[in-house]
mmCIF file of C-alpha atoms in Angstrom:
data_model
loop_
_atom_site.group_PDB
_atom_site.id
_atom_site.type_symbol
_atom_site.label_atom_id
_atom_site.label_comp_id
_atom_site.label_asym_id
_atom_site.label_seq_id
_atom_site.Cartn_x
_atom_site.Cartn_y
_atom_site.Cartn_z
ATOM 1 C CA MET A 1 -15.828 -36.870 173.376
ATOM 2 C CA PRO A 2 -15.395 -38.899 176.622
ATOM 3 C CA GLU A 3 -17.514 -42.015 177.032
ATOM 4 C CA ILE A 4 -20.415 -41.552 179.457
ATOM 5 C CA THR A 5 -21.085 -44.691 181.496
ATOM 6 C CA PRO A 6 -24.222 -44.665 183.688
ATOM 7 C CA PRO A 7 -24.248 -46.785 186.873
ATOM 8 C CA ARG A 8 -25.022 -50.487 186.431
ATOM 9 C CA HIS A 9 -28.404 -50.237 188.159
ATOM 10 C CA PHE A 10 -29.516 -47.490 185.764
ATOM 11 C CA PHE A 11 -30.877 -50.006 183.237
ATOM 12 C CA ALA A 12 -31.946 -52.752 185.678
ATOM 13 C CA ARG A 13 -35.251 -54.442 184.919
ATOM 14 C CA ARG A 14 -36.010 -52.193 181.911
ATOM 15 C CA PRO A 15 -37.018 -53.621 178.506
ATOM 16 C CA ALA A 16 -34.324 -53.298 175.821
ATOM 17 C CA THR A 17 -36.311 -50.801 173.731
ATOM 18 C CA ARG A 18 -36.926 -48.613 176.746
ATOM 19 C CA ARG A 19 -33.251 -48.795 177.728
ATOM 20 C CA LEU A 20 -32.272 -47.487 174.302
ATOM 21 C CA GLY A 21 -34.799 -44.668 174.541
ATOM 22 C CA VAL A 22 -33.584 -43.592 177.975
ATOM 23 C CA LEU A 23 -29.951 -43.728 176.824
ATOM 24 C CA ALA A 24 -30.737 -41.563 173.782
ATOM 25 C CA MET A 25 -32.446 -39.012 176.010
ATOM 26 C CA VAL A 26 -29.530 -38.910 178.453
ATOM 27 C CA LEU A 27 -26.973 -38.494 175.688
ATOM 28 C CA ALA A 28 -29.047 -35.763 174.051
ATOM 29 C CA CYS A 29 -29.213 -33.856 177.324
ATOM 30 C CA LEU A 30 -25.473 -34.187 177.829
ATOM 31 C CA ALA A 31 -24.755 -33.037 174.284
ATOM 32 C CA ASN A 32 -27.109 -30.051 174.267
ATOM 33 C CA GLY A 33 -27.041 -28.861 177.847
ATOM 34 C CA PRO A 34 -24.735 -26.268 179.423
ATOM 35 C CA GLN A 35 -22.399 -29.051 180.606
ATOM 36 C CA ALA A 36 -21.685 -30.211 177.028
ATOM 37 C CA TRP A 37 -18.160 -31.512 176.516
ATOM 38 C CA ALA A 38 -15.858 -29.479 174.276
ATOM 39 C CA LEU A 39 -14.575 -31.212 171.166
ATOM 40 C CA HIS A 40 -10.916 -31.395 170.161
ATOM 41 C CA MET A 41 -9.521 -28.894 167.682
ATOM 42 C CA PRO A 42 -9.387 -30.513 164.209
ATOM 43 C CA LYS A 43 -5.885 -31.204 162.925
ATOM 44 C CA GLU A 44 -6.670 -30.299 159.317
ATOM 45 C CA SER A 45 -7.386 -26.753 158.128
ATOM 46 C CA GLU A 46 -10.647 -25.930 156.383
ATOM 47 C CA LEU A 47 -9.067 -23.325 154.121
ATOM 48 C CA GLY A 48 -6.129 -23.414 151.761
ATOM 49 C CA PRO A 49 -3.374 -20.792 151.402
ATOM 50 C CA GLN A 50 -5.334 -18.929 148.719
ATOM 51 C CA ALA A 51 -7.795 -17.763 151.395
ATOM 52 C CA LEU A 52 -5.009 -15.775 153.110
ATOM 53 C CA THR A 53 -3.798 -12.756 151.142
ATOM 54 C CA PRO A 54 -1.516 -9.808 152.053
ATOM 55 C CA PHE A 55 -3.608 -6.709 152.730
ATOM 56 C CA MET A 56 -1.004 -4.081 153.682
ATOM 57 C CA GLN A 57 2.576 -3.861 154.891
ATOM 58 C CA SER A 58 4.754 -1.624 157.042
ATOM 59 C CA SER A 59 8.503 -1.172 157.103
ATOM 60 C CA ASP A 60 8.596 0.758 160.375
ATOM 61 C CA HIS A 61 5.703 -0.340 162.621
ATOM 62 C CA ILE A 62 4.721 -3.600 164.278
ATOM 63 C CA TRP A 63 0.958 -3.803 164.700
ATOM 64 C CA ASP A 64 -0.485 -6.061 167.369
ATOM 65 C CA ALA A 65 -4.205 -5.362 166.860
ATOM 66 C CA VAL A 66 -6.481 -4.389 163.999
ATOM 67 C CA LEU A 67 -10.058 -3.131 164.271
ATOM 68 C CA PRO A 68 -12.105 -2.619 161.073
ATOM 69 C CA LEU A 69 -14.774 0.099 161.213
ATOM 70 C CA PRO A 70 -18.164 -0.105 159.450
ATOM 71 C CA ASP A 71 -17.265 2.733 157.071
ATOM 72 C CA GLY A 72 -14.288 0.846 155.631
ATOM 73 C CA ARG A 73 -11.601 2.498 157.725
ATOM 74 C CA MET A 74 -9.336 0.419 159.907
ATOM 75 C CA VAL A 75 -7.724 1.204 163.274
ATOM 76 C CA LEU A 76 -4.227 -0.198 163.810
ATOM 77 C CA GLU A 77 -2.423 -0.441 167.153
ATOM 78 C CA ALA A 78 1.386 -0.125 167.186
ATOM 79 C CA PRO A 79 2.253 -0.333 170.905
ATOM 80 C CA ALA A 80 5.469 0.906 172.471
ATOM 81 C CA TRP A 81 6.180 -2.449 174.160
ATOM 82 C CA LEU A 82 6.942 -3.954 170.737
ATOM 83 C CA GLY A 83 9.677 -1.383 170.171
ATOM 84 C CA ASN A 84 7.538 1.030 168.145
ATOM 85 C CA THR A 85 8.416 4.712 168.359
ATOM 86 C CA GLY A 86 6.137 7.604 167.535
ATOM 87 C CA PRO A 87 2.383 7.107 167.082
ATOM 88 C CA GLN A 88 0.768 4.054 168.699
ATOM 89 C CA LEU A 89 -2.614 4.313 166.995
ATOM 90 C CA PHE A 90 -3.251 4.749 163.279
ATOM 91 C CA ILE A 91 -6.251 5.033 161.000
ATOM 92 C CA ARG A 92 -6.166 3.455 157.554
ATOM 93 C CA THR A 93 -8.582 4.873 155.007
ATOM 94 C CA PRO A 94 -10.121 2.740 152.218
ATOM 95 C CA ASP A 95 -7.641 4.207 149.721
ATOM 96 C CA GLY A 96 -4.740 2.774 151.753
ATOM 97 C CA ALA A 97 -3.478 5.987 153.365
ATOM 98 C CA THR A 98 -2.525 5.872 157.061
ATOM 99 C CA ALA A 99 -2.236 8.637 159.641
ATOM 100 C CA PRO A 100 -1.853 8.951 163.428
ATOM 101 C CA TRP A 101 -5.229 8.730 165.122
ATOM 102 C CA PRO A 102 -7.485 10.017 166.610
ATOM 103 C CA ALA A 103 -5.400 13.205 166.185
ATOM 104 C CA VAL A 104 -1.778 14.069 165.648
ATOM 105 C CA LEU A 105 -1.433 15.220 169.250
ATOM 106 C CA TRP A 106 -2.958 12.083 170.750
ATOM 107 C CA GLY A 107 -1.116 9.782 168.385
ATOM 108 C CA ALA A 108 2.270 11.412 168.851
ATOM 109 C CA ALA A 109 4.903 9.939 171.101
ATOM 110 C CA GLN A 110 5.184 11.265 174.628
ATOM 111 C CA ASP A 111 8.078 13.639 175.204
ATOM 112 C CA SER A 112 10.922 11.347 176.239
ATOM 113 C CA THR A 113 12.471 14.194 178.293
ATOM 114 C CA ALA A 114 9.370 14.557 180.456
ATOM 115 C CA PRO A 115 9.628 13.137 183.982
ATOM 116 C CA ASP A 116 7.796 9.917 184.785
ATOM 117 C CA THR A 117 5.319 11.834 186.930
ATOM 118 C CA ALA A 118 4.218 14.119 184.095
ATOM 119 C CA ALA A 119 0.521 13.810 183.343
ATOM 120 C CA PRO A 120 0.223 12.772 179.647
ATOM 121 C CA THR A 121 -3.263 14.208 179.303
ATOM 122 C CA GLN A 122 -3.187 14.269 175.508
ATOM 123 C CA HIS A 123 -0.702 11.541 174.674
ATOM 124 C CA ILE A 124 -1.081 7.780 174.495
ATOM 125 C CA VAL A 125 1.678 6.487 176.762
ATOM 126 C CA ALA A 126 1.273 2.742 176.249
ATOM 127 C CA ALA A 127 -1.491 1.359 174.043
ATOM 128 C CA ALA A 128 -2.425 -2.017 175.498
ATOM 129 C CA GLY A 129 -5.819 -3.045 174.123
ATOM 130 C CA LEU A 130 -8.550 -1.863 171.800
ATOM 131 C CA THR A 131 -12.229 -2.763 171.458
ATOM 132 C CA ARG A 132 -15.391 -1.472 169.803
ATOM 133 C CA THR A 133 -18.762 -1.516 171.533
ATOM 134 C CA ALA A 134 -22.117 -2.383 169.996
ATOM 135 C CA GLU A 135 -22.973 1.325 170.211
ATOM 136 C CA GLY A 136 -19.990 2.199 168.014
ATOM 137 C CA SER A 137 -17.566 3.755 170.503
ATOM 138 C CA LEU A 138 -13.959 2.611 170.684
ATOM 139 C CA TRP A 139 -12.203 2.067 173.987
ATOM 140 C CA LEU A 140 -8.424 2.053 174.267
ATOM 141 C CA LEU A 141 -6.535 0.875 177.326
ATOM 142 C CA ASP A 142 -3.507 3.057 178.055
ATOM 143 C CA SER A 143 -1.560 0.965 180.553
ATOM 144 C CA GLY A 144 1.053 3.620 181.272
ATOM 145 C CA VAL A 145 3.766 0.943 180.960
ATOM 146 C CA PRO A 146 5.649 1.288 177.646
ATOM 147 C CA GLN A 147 8.136 -1.482 178.556
ATOM 148 C CA ARG A 148 7.260 -4.438 180.757
ATOM 149 C CA GLU A 149 10.686 -4.582 182.388
ATOM 150 C CA GLN A 150 10.648 -0.887 183.341
ATOM 151 C CA PRO A 151 8.589 1.201 185.791
ATOM 152 C CA ALA A 152 5.291 2.748 184.748
ATOM 153 C CA LYS A 153 5.447 6.158 183.073
ATOM 154 C CA ALA A 154 1.875 7.087 183.980
ATOM 155 C CA ALA A 155 -1.213 5.776 185.723
ATOM 156 C CA PRO A 156 -3.425 3.441 183.648
ATOM 157 C CA ARG A 157 -6.645 4.728 182.131
ATOM 158 C CA LEU A 158 -9.360 3.946 179.601
ATOM 159 C CA LEU A 159 -9.891 6.312 176.679
ATOM 160 C CA GLU A 160 -13.199 6.486 174.810
ATOM 161 C CA ILE A 161 -12.769 7.452 171.160
ATOM 162 C CA ASP A 162 -15.596 8.623 168.926
ATOM 163 C CA PRO A 163 -14.785 7.302 165.419
ATOM 164 C CA ILE A 164 -17.177 9.790 163.802
ATOM 165 C CA ARG A 165 -15.612 12.841 165.418
ATOM 166 C CA ASN A 166 -12.131 11.252 165.384
ATOM 167 C CA ALA A 167 -11.633 12.462 168.931
ATOM 168 C CA VAL A 168 -11.037 11.235 172.449
ATOM 169 C CA VAL A 169 -14.244 12.100 174.271
ATOM 170 C CA ARG A 170 -13.602 10.621 177.708
ATOM 171 C CA SER A 171 -10.750 9.481 179.926
ATOM 172 C CA VAL A 172 -11.491 7.143 182.845
ATOM 173 C CA PRO A 173 -8.575 6.639 185.256
ATOM 174 C CA ILE A 174 -8.050 3.211 186.811
ATOM 175 C CA GLN A 175 -8.113 3.679 190.566
ATOM 176 C CA ALA A 176 -4.803 2.979 192.278
ATOM 177 C CA ASP A 177 -6.340 0.775 194.970
ATOM 178 C CA ALA A 178 -7.372 -1.730 192.266
ATOM 179 C CA LEU A 179 -3.706 -2.310 191.371
ATOM 180 C CA GLN A 180 -0.949 -4.357 192.964
ATOM 181 C CA PRO A 181 2.812 -3.780 192.967
ATOM 182 C CA GLY A 182 3.867 -5.167 189.595
ATOM 183 C CA SER A 183 0.477 -4.675 187.918
ATOM 184 C CA ILE A 184 0.611 -4.264 184.136
ATOM 185 C CA LEU A 185 -2.847 -3.944 182.609
ATOM 186 C CA SER A 186 -3.314 -5.466 179.177
ATOM 187 C CA GLY A 187 -6.509 -6.009 177.175
ATOM 188 C CA VAL A 188 -9.993 -4.543 177.501
ATOM 189 C CA ALA A 189 -13.580 -5.640 176.910
ATOM 190 C CA VAL A 190 -16.565 -3.302 177.290
ATOM 191 C CA HIS A 191 -20.295 -3.913 177.551
ATOM 192 C CA GLY A 192 -22.686 -1.102 178.392
ATOM 193 C CA HIS A 193 -21.179 0.972 181.173
ATOM 194 C CA THR A 194 -18.749 -1.723 182.365
ATOM 195 C CA ALA A 195 -15.179 -2.406 181.304
ATOM 196 C CA TYR A 196 -13.291 -5.629 182.067
ATOM 197 C CA VAL A 197 -9.504 -5.329 182.168
ATOM 198 C CA PRO A 198 -7.034 -8.177 182.870
ATOM 199 C CA ASP A 199 -3.866 -7.626 184.899
ATOM 200 C CA SER A 200 -1.033 -9.286 182.984
ATOM 201 C CA GLY A 201 1.540 -8.506 185.667
ATOM 202 C CA VAL A 202 -0.328 -9.861 188.701
ATOM 203 C CA GLY A 203 -3.172 -12.040 187.429
ATOM 204 C CA ALA A 204 -6.642 -10.630 188.157
ATOM 205 C CA ILE A 205 -9.703 -9.043 186.540
ATOM 206 C CA LEU A 206 -10.439 -5.367 187.072
ATOM 207 C CA VAL A 207 -14.073 -4.316 186.664
ATOM 208 C CA VAL A 208 -14.470 -0.603 185.951
ATOM 209 C CA ASP A 209 -17.750 1.310 186.162
ATOM 210 C CA LEU A 210 -17.373 3.744 183.276
ATOM 211 C CA GLN A 211 -20.015 6.099 184.697
ATOM 212 C CA THR A 212 -18.690 6.443 188.245
ATOM 213 C CA GLY A 213 -15.045 5.590 187.579
ATOM 214 C CA VAL A 214 -15.025 3.022 190.391
ATOM 215 C CA SER A 215 -12.489 0.238 189.770
ATOM 216 C CA ARG A 216 -12.706 -3.098 191.578
ATOM 217 C CA ARG A 217 -10.280 -6.023 191.579
ATOM 218 C CA PHE A 218 -11.464 -9.649 191.467
ATOM 219 C CA LEU A 219 -9.974 -13.145 191.323
ATOM 220 C CA ASP A 220 -6.587 -11.902 192.451
ATOM 221 C CA ARG A 221 -3.890 -14.463 191.531
ATOM 222 C CA HIS A 222 -6.503 -17.059 190.542
ATOM 223 C CA PRO A 223 -4.707 -20.072 188.966
ATOM 224 C CA ALA A 224 -6.589 -19.594 185.696
ATOM 225 C CA LEU A 225 -5.290 -16.034 185.385
ATOM 226 C CA VAL A 226 -1.588 -16.504 186.139
ATOM 227 C CA ALA A 227 1.202 -17.808 183.921
ATOM 228 C CA THR A 228 1.342 -21.449 184.939
ATOM 229 C CA ARG A 229 2.352 -22.639 181.453
ATOM 230 C CA PRO A 230 5.085 -21.360 179.112
ATOM 231 C CA ILE A 231 4.351 -19.481 175.919
ATOM 232 C CA MET A 232 5.022 -22.023 173.173
ATOM 233 C CA THR A 233 6.415 -20.940 169.812
ATOM 234 C CA PRO A 234 7.215 -23.254 166.864
ATOM 235 C CA GLN A 235 10.776 -23.354 168.223
ATOM 236 C CA GLY A 236 9.710 -24.255 171.756
ATOM 237 C CA PRO A 237 9.092 -22.271 174.972
ATOM 238 C CA LEU A 238 9.723 -18.522 174.814
ATOM 239 C CA HIS A 239 12.756 -17.479 176.872
ATOM 240 C CA HIS A 240 14.330 -14.232 177.931
ATOM 241 C CA PRO A 241 17.874 -13.744 176.603
ATOM 242 C CA SER A 242 19.003 -14.473 180.166
ATOM 243 C CA GLY A 243 17.530 -17.961 179.882
ATOM 244 C CA GLY A 244 14.386 -17.728 182.016
ATOM 245 C CA LEU A 245 10.923 -18.409 180.650
ATOM 246 C CA VAL A 246 8.790 -15.427 179.674
ATOM 247 C CA ALA A 247 5.799 -15.225 182.029
ATOM 248 C CA VAL A 248 2.742 -13.095 181.197
ATOM 249 C CA ASP A 249 -0.458 -13.359 183.229
ATOM 250 C CA ALA A 250 -3.996 -12.866 181.843
ATOM 251 C CA SER A 251 -3.944 -10.389 178.971
ATOM 252 C CA MET A 252 -6.601 -11.576 176.487
ATOM 253 C CA ILE A 253 -10.271 -10.931 177.096
ATOM 254 C CA ALA A 254 -13.637 -10.697 175.332
ATOM 255 C CA VAL A 255 -17.212 -10.155 176.521
ATOM 256 C CA SER A 256 -20.300 -11.839 175.098
ATOM 257 C CA PRO A 257 -22.693 -9.755 172.968
ATOM 258 C CA ASP A 258 -25.274 -9.735 175.765
ATOM 259 C CA GLY A 259 -22.687 -9.013 178.470
ATOM 260 C CA SER A 260 -23.523 -12.154 180.460
ATOM 261 C CA TRP A 261 -20.045 -13.713 180.351
ATOM 262 C CA ILE A 262 -16.416 -12.989 179.617
ATOM 263 C CA VAL A 263 -13.586 -15.211 178.441
ATOM 264 C CA VAL A 264 -10.023 -14.555 179.527
ATOM 265 C CA GLN A 265 -6.613 -16.211 179.457
ATOM 266 C CA PRO A 266 -2.867 -15.692 179.746
ATOM 267 C CA PRO A 267 -0.984 -16.053 176.425
ATOM 268 C CA GLY A 268 0.326 -19.471 177.427
ATOM 269 C CA GLY A 269 -2.673 -20.543 179.512
ATOM 270 C CA TYR A 270 -6.087 -22.015 178.821
ATOM 271 C CA LEU A 271 -9.288 -20.177 177.936
ATOM 272 C CA SER A 272 -11.605 -19.597 180.922
ATOM 273 C CA ARG A 273 -15.201 -18.425 180.980
ATOM 274 C CA ILE A 274 -16.713 -16.377 183.821
ATOM 275 C CA ASP A 275 -20.329 -15.298 184.291
ATOM 276 C CA THR A 276 -20.306 -11.535 184.816
ATOM 277 C CA ALA A 277 -23.157 -11.744 187.345
ATOM 278 C CA ILE A 278 -20.645 -12.736 190.027
ATOM 279 C CA PHE A 279 -19.090 -9.271 189.931
ATOM 280 C CA THR A 280 -22.330 -7.652 191.098
ATOM 281 C CA ASP A 281 -23.704 -10.385 193.394
ATOM 282 C CA PRO A 282 -23.467 -9.098 196.984
ATOM 283 C CA HIS A 283 -24.168 -12.544 198.438
ATOM 284 C CA ILE A 284 -21.550 -14.609 196.631
ATOM 285 C CA THR A 285 -19.089 -16.338 198.937
ATOM 286 C CA PRO A 286 -15.303 -16.329 198.449
ATOM 287 C CA ALA A 287 -15.400 -20.056 197.690
ATOM 288 C CA ALA A 288 -18.117 -19.591 195.073
ATOM 289 C CA PHE A 289 -16.068 -16.812 193.542
ATOM 290 C CA GLU A 290 -13.054 -19.073 193.126
ATOM 291 C CA GLU A 291 -15.200 -21.844 191.665
ATOM 292 C CA SER A 292 -16.976 -19.534 189.216
ATOM 293 C CA VAL A 293 -14.099 -19.724 186.716
ATOM 294 C CA THR A 294 -14.763 -22.493 184.177
ATOM 295 C CA GLN A 295 -12.068 -23.860 181.897
ATOM 296 C CA TRP A 296 -13.702 -23.345 178.508
ATOM 297 C CA PHE A 297 -11.127 -24.764 176.110
ATOM 298 C CA LYS A 298 -7.562 -26.062 176.251
ATOM 299 C CA THR A 299 -6.212 -23.479 173.856
ATOM 300 C CA PRO A 300 -2.681 -23.396 172.492
ATOM 301 C CA SER A 301 -0.521 -20.337 173.147
ATOM 302 C CA LEU A 302 -2.397 -17.360 171.743
ATOM 303 C CA GLY A 303 -1.412 -14.051 170.223
ATOM 304 C CA GLY A 304 -4.873 -12.527 170.566
ATOM 305 C CA LEU A 305 -8.614 -13.150 170.339
ATOM 306 C CA VAL A 306 -11.770 -11.379 169.225
ATOM 307 C CA ILE A 307 -15.491 -12.106 169.552
ATOM 308 C CA ASP A 308 -18.108 -11.839 166.799
ATOM 309 C CA SER A 309 -21.636 -10.475 167.174
ATOM 310 C CA ASP A 310 -23.005 -14.038 167.511
ATOM 311 C CA GLY A 311 -20.596 -14.935 170.320
ATOM 312 C CA THR A 312 -18.167 -16.925 168.161
ATOM 313 C CA LEU A 313 -14.554 -16.497 169.255
ATOM 314 C CA TYR A 314 -11.693 -16.190 166.791
ATOM 315 C CA TRP A 315 -8.135 -16.505 168.025
ATOM 316 C CA SER A 316 -4.609 -16.626 166.651
ATOM 317 C CA ASP A 317 -2.478 -19.646 167.553
ATOM 318 C CA ILE A 318 1.191 -18.657 167.701
ATOM 319 C CA THR A 319 2.442 -22.232 168.146
ATOM 320 C CA THR A 320 1.286 -23.406 164.723
ATOM 321 C CA GLY A 321 0.585 -20.117 162.899
ATOM 322 C CA SER A 322 -3.156 -20.742 162.784
ATOM 323 C CA ILE A 323 -6.466 -18.920 162.945
ATOM 324 C CA GLN A 324 -9.098 -20.901 164.824
ATOM 325 C CA SER A 325 -12.683 -20.307 165.929
ATOM 326 C CA TYR A 326 -14.904 -21.534 168.751
ATOM 327 C CA THR A 327 -18.685 -21.203 168.818
ATOM 328 C CA THR A 328 -20.919 -20.694 171.829
ATOM 329 C CA GLY A 329 -21.901 -24.328 171.329
ATOM 330 C CA ARG A 330 -18.231 -25.214 171.947
ATOM 331 C CA ILE A 331 -17.502 -26.278 168.372
ATOM 332 C CA PRO A 332 -13.816 -25.678 167.494
ATOM 333 C CA ARG A 333 -12.665 -25.052 163.918
ATOM 334 C CA ARG A 334 -9.178 -24.787 162.498
ATOM 335 C CA LEU A 335 -9.723 -22.252 159.746
ATOM 336 C CA ILE A 336 -6.185 -22.032 158.423
ATOM 337 C CA THR A 337 -2.613 -22.919 159.286
ATOM 338 C CA ASP A 338 0.039 -21.058 157.318
ATOM 339 C CA ASN A 339 3.755 -20.546 157.912
ATOM 340 C CA ARG A 340 3.374 -16.901 156.838
ATOM 341 C CA LEU A 341 1.563 -16.277 160.129
ATOM 342 C CA HIS A 342 4.648 -15.800 162.299
ATOM 343 C CA TRP A 343 3.219 -14.890 165.725
ATOM 344 C CA PRO A 344 -0.225 -13.696 164.585
ATOM 345 C CA THR A 345 -1.698 -11.214 167.046
ATOM 346 C CA THR A 346 -5.186 -9.844 167.811
ATOM 347 C CA PRO A 347 -7.439 -10.314 164.761
ATOM 348 C CA GLY A 348 -10.247 -8.061 163.580
ATOM 349 C CA LEU A 349 -13.544 -8.832 161.823
ATOM 350 C CA ASP A 350 -15.144 -6.585 159.224
ATOM 351 C CA GLY A 351 -18.621 -8.177 159.393
ATOM 352 C CA LYS A 352 -18.422 -8.886 155.660
ATOM 353 C CA GLY A 353 -16.824 -12.310 155.749
ATOM 354 C CA HIS A 354 -13.228 -11.287 156.335
ATOM 355 C CA LEU A 355 -10.805 -11.557 159.235
ATOM 356 C CA TYR A 356 -7.666 -9.421 159.384
ATOM 357 C CA VAL A 357 -4.556 -10.424 161.308
ATOM 358 C CA THR A 358 -0.944 -9.274 161.454
ATOM 359 C CA ALA A 359 2.040 -11.598 161.423
ATOM 360 C CA SER A 360 3.668 -9.460 164.108
ATOM 361 C CA GLN A 361 6.875 -11.429 164.758
ATOM 362 C CA VAL A 362 6.654 -10.593 168.468
ATOM 363 C CA ASP A 363 9.446 -13.024 169.343
ATOM 364 C CA ARG A 364 11.761 -11.175 166.951
ATOM 365 C CA SER A 365 10.792 -7.695 168.144
ATOM 366 C CA GLY A 366 13.017 -7.439 171.197
ATOM 367 C CA ALA A 367 9.924 -7.007 173.387
ATOM 368 C CA PHE A 368 11.213 -9.582 175.867
ATOM 369 C CA GLY A 369 14.815 -8.410 175.852
ATOM 370 C CA GLY A 370 17.595 -8.764 173.320
ATOM 371 C CA ALA A 371 18.093 -7.175 169.941
ATOM 372 C CA SER A 372 15.381 -6.932 167.312
ATOM 373 C CA SER A 373 15.604 -9.394 164.434
ATOM 374 C CA VAL A 374 12.332 -8.563 162.660
ATOM 375 C CA ASN A 375 12.125 -9.550 159.001
ATOM 376 C CA TRP A 376 10.623 -6.407 157.492
ATOM 377 C CA PRO A 377 8.093 -5.583 156.236
ATOM 378 C CA ILE A 378 5.421 -6.521 158.743
ATOM 379 C CA THR A 379 2.391 -7.871 156.872
ATOM 380 C CA LEU A 380 -1.290 -7.560 157.708
ATOM 381 C CA TYR A 381 -3.264 -10.384 156.076
ATOM 382 C CA GLN A 382 -6.882 -10.698 155.012
ATOM 383 C CA LEU A 383 -8.501 -14.097 155.563
ATOM 384 C CA THR A 384 -11.695 -14.867 153.654
ATOM 385 C CA LEU A 385 -13.808 -16.840 156.105
ATOM 386 C CA PRO A 386 -15.846 -19.932 155.151
ATOM 387 C CA ALA A 387 -19.278 -19.104 153.779
ATOM 388 C CA THR A 388 -21.052 -21.348 156.268
ATOM 389 C CA ALA A 389 -20.535 -22.151 159.909
ATOM 390 C CA PRO A 390 -21.713 -25.073 162.036
ATOM 391 C CA ALA A 391 -24.789 -24.617 164.179
ATOM 392 C CA HIS A 392 -24.310 -23.259 167.656
#
């Protein structure tokens, strides 16, 4: 924590005992107030390797997100951009069986012979983010872009899935005027009737009214949302086979349980926090908009993040193969570092003391060009979380 040095006149002509009392009060305010300084991430892990156990494996799919359901089922995302063919969404039942989800038709691959302009009304074209609301609905972002280096196959949209009925119950198109040339939407967070979607191709936040379908674009090309830092792997910066650095703008997002703030970041960037009130304030100035983005933590390169019901963030660190957490009180924790976690992606929480995360080997997948060199099988791990957590 940085040293706080008040001006010299602050203690002038005050008795020593009173000076100490005033200093204690000032430090307490600084420590507990909204301006509290973030602590550094601990270097040592809290958990040993025994806390991380293989949960399931696949010899033909690379999962990049896992979402446990309250009834013991688990939703797995196997997006096309990682080289997956066939279904992009699966359900895993408690007995270990998996099947395309929410239905065979929706989970099936789009007809590769269909023209790019074909409307894939009942096919997932490009799964690009998955979240579950407090009310129990699931929302999937279909970006329409199966491969980042190729043109879009369809317009982006948000799909609402009812996990009880195992059916898509609503499709909300993203309006074209909220996009830019080169836009590739990735990630989704939903609270109430509002969805927040980052643009990983041209950094921005899209705010979608799920009732009216109106899509609005904010913070276009804001420095906190664009790829100003490389994605760092254990071997160094991530490059294309051609030699250039891989650049991905904001693609990771979460919304607080009460909907009052979101956090967002590019994979190689830093975590930023934004109060959601700015998106509905008709009087906010352009300057205030730009200044509303607060750097929340100097994160390493991330493979994904998720938020718990108490506002605690959990993220996967691809640079060191770690799972870390960050409370609303800005307390960082290094839960585990393990060399089995080769490019861990978006984790999932079951609400019963476990976190699930896949070692997805994204850098070996061919997603950024080049041939695939994945070491099969892909493993989904279960991490038993510490029994206690520090106060917020």
